[in-house]
Amino acid sequence: MDVSFELYKVFYYVARDLSFSSASNSLYISQSAVSQSVKLLEEKMNCRLFIRNTKQVKLTREGEVLFEYISQAFNFIKAGERRVSELRSLESGEVRIGASDTICKHYLLPYFKKFISLYPNINIQVINRTSPMCIELLNNGAVDVTVVNIPEKQDKYHIIKELKKIQDVFIAGNNFAHLKDKAIPLDELNRYPLLMLERNTITREFIDSYLKHRGISLTPEIELGSVDLLVELAKIGLGISFVVRDYIEKELSDGDIFVLNIKESIPQRSLGIITHKNIPVSLAAQKFVQLFH
């Protein structure tokens, strides 16, 4: 199929913003030229790519599939451009990092500070998503590196550098003080209100897999996307939360919460930084990774 890059470029900007006028402004061409390019591409592809009416623009199923690949291509091109421009110096450029808000707050902040002091002209772009979404951003070339809880199932195209071991624990506030000196089997936790992260997180996948392996089923009353909120709800006595111990040292020190003594031993996991074998890593991103000895 003989399709010029310019047609794909117009399609990318329209699909990205779901707007013909926005694509026109981004490409510095008329809206009519944008429409003509999309029409020509649709003719060459022999399918409709957009559903257009007076109020909105939507991608068709064919358009969604095409955009998935075209957006990756554009991200790879941009990564190559950055790599070329940064080969000789670190006087400009950026590093794009995917990480959850919890990992940023409790682990990455000192590294951001150090990187800025070493390379003040390099821009740090942080994209906060859940760990699975951060890995997807990496696979699509939308970020240079991602710092996540390392998943059990690993991609053969990922280069993983383990940063530290982490330990998950169940915590409760003082409303559950009667549990402090008690050794509690995991299956007894169903007697109490449980608070856990949502299912689309690596932490939740980890504990669900561990429980399934042991033939235990725990049903949370509340599922959230924020570890900090899980801690706060545990503090006020709303239930028992499952979190990483490294993220609750202050609350433990203040006596606002305590760690339950679970009979079963919950295995440690690892926090890691991941790059992709098939995606060029910018010089700035390489320097960021090197901060983690």
Coordinates of C-alpha atoms in Angstrom, one line a residue:
M1 CA 0.0 0.0 0.0
D2 CA 1.5 3.3 -1.2
V3 CA 0.7 5.9 1.5
S4 CA 2.8 8.9 2.1
F5 CA 4.1 9.8 5.6
E6 CA 2.3 13.2 5.4
L7 CA -1.1 11.5 5.3
Y8 CA -0.2 9.4 8.4
K9 CA 1.0 12.6 10.1
V10 CA -2.3 14.4 9.5
F11 CA -4.2 11.3 10.7
Y12 CA -2.1 11.2 13.9
Y13 CA -2.8 14.7 14.9
V14 CA -6.5 14.4 14.2
A15 CA -6.8 11.1 16.1
R16 CA -4.7 12.4 19.0
D17 CA -6.9 15.4 19.7
L18 CA -10.1 14.1 18.0
S19 CA -10.3 17.5 16.3
F20 CA -9.8 18.6 12.7
S21 CA -9.3 22.2 13.8
S22 CA -6.7 21.3 16.4
A23 CA -4.8 19.3 13.8
S24 CA -4.9 22.2 11.5
N25 CA -3.3 24.5 14.1
S26 CA -0.7 21.9 15.0
L27 CA 0.3 21.3 11.4
Y28 CA 0.0 24.9 10.2
I29 CA -2.3 23.9 7.3
S30 CA -5.9 24.7 6.6
Q31 CA -8.7 22.7 8.0
S32 CA -9.8 21.9 4.5
A33 CA -6.4 20.4 3.7
V34 CA -6.7 18.3 6.9
S35 CA -10.1 17.0 5.7
Q36 CA -8.8 16.2 2.2
S37 CA -5.8 14.3 3.6
V38 CA -8.0 12.2 5.9
K39 CA -10.4 11.5 3.0
L40 CA -7.5 10.4 0.8
L41 CA -6.1 8.2 3.5
E42 CA -9.5 6.6 4.0
E43 CA -9.7 5.9 0.2
K44 CA -6.3 4.3 0.2
M45 CA -7.1 2.2 3.3
N46 CA -10.6 1.4 1.9
C47 CA -12.3 2.1 5.2
R48 CA -13.6 4.9 7.3
L49 CA -11.2 6.1 10.0
F50 CA -13.4 8.7 11.7
I51 CA -17.0 9.3 12.5
R52 CA -17.7 13.0 12.0
N53 CA -20.7 15.1 12.9
T54 CA -21.2 18.8 13.8
K55 CA -20.4 18.2 17.5
Q56 CA -17.6 15.7 17.8
V57 CA -15.1 13.4 16.1
K58 CA -14.7 9.8 17.0
L59 CA -12.4 7.0 15.8
T60 CA -13.9 4.0 14.1
R61 CA -12.7 0.6 15.2
E62 CA -10.4 0.6 12.1
G63 CA -9.2 4.1 13.1
E64 CA -8.5 3.0 16.7
V65 CA -6.4 0.1 15.4
L66 CA -4.4 2.3 13.0
F67 CA -3.9 5.0 15.7
E68 CA -2.4 2.4 18.1
Y69 CA 0.4 1.7 15.6
I70 CA 0.8 5.2 14.2
S71 CA 1.2 6.7 17.7
Q72 CA 3.9 4.2 18.5
A73 CA 5.7 5.1 15.2
F74 CA 5.6 8.8 16.1
N75 CA 6.9 8.2 19.6
F76 CA 9.8 6.2 18.2
I77 CA 10.6 8.9 15.7
K78 CA 10.6 11.5 18.5
A79 CA 12.8 9.3 20.6
G80 CA 15.2 9.0 17.7
E81 CA 15.3 12.8 17.2
R82 CA 16.0 13.4 20.9
R83 CA 18.8 10.8 20.8
V84 CA 20.5 12.4 17.9
S85 CA 20.2 15.9 19.3
E86 CA 21.6 14.8 22.7
L87 CA 24.5 12.7 21.4
R88 CA 27.1 15.5 21.9
S89 CA 25.9 17.2 25.1
L90 CA 23.3 17.3 27.9
E91 CA 22.7 21.0 27.3
S92 CA 19.1 20.3 26.4
G93 CA 16.6 17.5 26.1
E94 CA 14.1 15.7 28.4
V95 CA 13.6 12.4 30.1
R96 CA 10.1 10.9 30.3
I97 CA 9.4 8.8 33.4
G98 CA 6.4 6.7 34.1
A99 CA 5.6 6.0 37.7
S100 CA 2.7 5.8 40.1
D101 CA 2.1 8.8 42.4
T102 CA 3.0 6.6 45.4
I103 CA 6.4 5.6 44.0
C104 CA 7.1 9.2 43.0
K105 CA 6.3 10.5 46.5
H106 CA 7.9 7.8 48.6
Y107 CA 10.9 6.8 46.5
L108 CA 11.7 9.0 43.5
L109 CA 11.7 12.5 44.9
P110 CA 15.3 12.4 46.0
Y111 CA 16.4 11.1 42.6
F112 CA 14.5 13.9 40.8
K113 CA 16.2 16.4 43.0
K114 CA 19.7 15.0 42.4
F115 CA 19.1 14.8 38.6
I116 CA 18.0 18.4 38.5
S117 CA 21.1 19.5 40.3
L118 CA 23.3 17.5 38.0
Y119 CA 21.6 18.4 34.7
P120 CA 19.7 21.6 35.2
N121 CA 19.0 22.0 31.5
I122 CA 17.2 18.7 31.1
N123 CA 13.5 18.7 31.6
I124 CA 11.9 15.9 33.6
Q125 CA 8.5 14.8 32.4
V126 CA 6.7 12.5 34.9
I127 CA 3.6 10.7 33.9
N128 CA 1.6 9.3 36.8
R129 CA -0.3 6.1 36.1
T130 CA -0.7 2.7 37.7
S131 CA 2.2 0.3 37.2
P132 CA 0.5 -1.7 34.5
M133 CA -0.3 1.5 32.6
C134 CA 3.2 2.8 33.0
I135 CA 4.5 -0.5 31.4
E136 CA 2.1 0.0 28.5
L137 CA 3.4 3.5 28.1
L138 CA 6.9 2.1 27.9
N139 CA 5.9 -0.5 25.3
N140 CA 4.4 2.2 23.2
G141 CA 7.4 4.5 23.4
A142 CA 5.5 7.2 25.3
V143 CA 8.0 7.1 28.2
D144 CA 11.8 6.5 28.2
V145 CA 11.8 4.5 31.5
T146 CA 9.3 3.4 34.1
V147 CA 9.8 2.8 37.8
V148 CA 7.3 0.1 39.0
N149 CA 6.7 -2.8 41.3
I150 CA 8.2 -5.5 39.1
P151 CA 5.3 -7.8 37.9
E152 CA 5.5 -11.6 38.2
K153 CA 5.1 -12.0 34.5
Q154 CA 7.9 -10.2 32.7
D155 CA 8.3 -9.2 29.1
K156 CA 11.3 -10.6 27.2
Y157 CA 11.8 -7.2 25.6
H158 CA 12.2 -5.4 29.0
I159 CA 15.5 -4.5 30.6
I160 CA 14.8 -4.6 34.3
K161 CA 17.1 -3.2 37.0
E162 CA 16.1 -4.1 40.5
L163 CA 16.3 -1.2 42.8
K164 CA 15.2 -2.5 46.2
K165 CA 13.1 -5.2 48.0
I166 CA 9.7 -4.2 49.3
Q167 CA 7.5 -5.9 51.9
D168 CA 3.8 -5.8 51.9
V169 CA 1.9 -5.7 55.2
F170 CA -1.7 -5.5 56.5
I171 CA -2.2 -2.4 58.7
A172 CA -5.0 -1.1 61.0
G173 CA -5.7 1.9 63.1
N174 CA -6.3 2.0 66.8
N175 CA -9.9 1.0 66.5
F176 CA -8.5 -2.5 65.9
A177 CA -6.1 -2.3 68.8
H178 CA -7.4 -5.7 70.1
L179 CA -5.6 -7.3 67.2
K180 CA -2.2 -6.0 68.1
D181 CA -1.0 -9.0 70.0
K182 CA -2.8 -11.6 68.1
A183 CA -1.4 -13.9 65.4
I184 CA -4.0 -13.8 62.6
P185 CA -4.4 -16.4 59.9
L186 CA -5.0 -14.8 56.5
D187 CA -8.4 -16.4 56.0
E188 CA -9.6 -14.7 59.3
L189 CA -9.2 -11.3 57.7
N190 CA -12.6 -11.8 56.1
R191 CA -14.1 -11.1 59.5
Y192 CA -13.0 -7.5 59.2
P193 CA -13.6 -4.7 56.6
L194 CA -10.8 -4.9 54.1
L195 CA -9.4 -2.0 52.0
M196 CA -7.3 -2.8 49.0
L197 CA -5.9 -1.3 45.8
E198 CA -7.9 -1.7 42.6
R199 CA -7.5 -4.9 40.5
N200 CA -5.6 -3.1 37.7
T201 CA -2.5 -2.7 39.9
I202 CA 0.5 -4.9 40.2
T203 CA 0.2 -4.9 44.0
R204 CA -3.4 -6.2 43.8
E205 CA -2.4 -8.8 41.2
F206 CA 0.4 -9.9 43.6
I207 CA -1.7 -10.4 46.7
D208 CA -4.6 -12.0 44.7
S209 CA -2.1 -14.5 43.1
Y210 CA -0.5 -15.2 46.5
L211 CA -3.9 -15.9 48.1
K212 CA -5.1 -18.0 45.2
H213 CA -2.0 -20.2 45.5
R214 CA -2.8 -20.8 49.1
G215 CA -6.4 -21.5 48.5
I216 CA -7.6 -18.3 50.3
S217 CA -10.2 -15.8 49.1
L218 CA -10.4 -12.3 50.6
T219 CA -13.1 -9.9 49.5
P220 CA -12.4 -6.2 50.1
E221 CA -15.2 -3.9 51.0
I222 CA -13.5 -1.0 49.4
E223 CA -11.1 -0.9 46.4
L224 CA -9.2 2.3 45.7
G225 CA -6.5 3.6 43.3
S226 CA -4.5 5.5 46.0
V227 CA -2.2 3.9 48.6
D228 CA -2.2 7.2 50.6
L229 CA -5.9 7.0 50.9
L230 CA -5.8 3.4 52.0
V231 CA -3.5 4.5 54.8
E232 CA -5.7 7.4 55.8
L233 CA -8.8 5.2 55.9
A234 CA -7.0 2.7 58.1
K235 CA -5.9 5.5 60.4
I236 CA -9.6 6.6 61.1
G237 CA -10.6 3.0 61.7
L238 CA -12.5 2.3 58.5
G239 CA -10.8 -1.1 58.0
I240 CA -7.7 -3.1 57.4
S241 CA -5.5 -2.0 54.5
F242 CA -2.8 -3.8 52.5
V243 CA 0.2 -1.6 51.7
V244 CA 3.9 -1.6 51.3
R245 CA 5.7 -1.1 54.6
D246 CA 8.2 1.4 53.2
Y247 CA 5.4 3.9 52.6
I248 CA 4.0 4.0 56.2
E249 CA 7.1 4.6 58.3
K250 CA 5.9 8.0 59.5
E251 CA 2.4 6.7 60.5
L252 CA 3.9 3.8 62.3
S253 CA 6.3 6.1 64.2
D254 CA 3.5 8.4 65.2
G255 CA 1.4 5.5 66.4
D256 CA -1.5 6.2 64.1
I257 CA -1.4 2.6 62.7
F258 CA 0.2 -0.7 63.5
V259 CA 1.2 -3.8 61.4
L260 CA -0.9 -6.9 61.9
N261 CA 0.9 -10.1 62.8
I262 CA -0.1 -12.4 60.0
K263 CA 0.6 -16.1 60.5
E264 CA 1.5 -16.7 56.9
S265 CA 4.7 -15.2 55.6
I266 CA 4.0 -12.8 52.7
P267 CA 7.0 -12.9 50.3
Q268 CA 9.0 -9.8 49.4
R269 CA 8.7 -8.2 46.0
S270 CA 11.0 -5.8 44.1
L271 CA 10.8 -2.2 42.9
G272 CA 12.6 -1.8 39.6
I273 CA 13.4 0.6 36.8
I274 CA 12.5 -0.7 33.3
T275 CA 13.6 0.2 29.8
H276 CA 12.7 -1.4 26.5
K277 CA 15.3 -3.3 24.3
N278 CA 13.8 -2.2 21.0
I279 CA 13.3 1.5 21.8
P280 CA 16.2 4.0 21.8
V281 CA 16.9 5.4 25.2
S282 CA 17.8 9.1 25.2
L283 CA 21.1 10.2 26.7
A284 CA 19.2 12.1 29.4
A285 CA 17.2 8.9 30.3
Q286 CA 20.5 6.9 30.5
K287 CA 21.9 9.4 32.9
F288 CA 18.7 9.1 35.0
V289 CA 19.0 5.3 35.2
Q290 CA 22.6 5.7 36.2
L291 CA 21.6 7.5 39.4
F292 CA 20.4 4.2 40.7
H293 CA 23.6 2.3 41.7

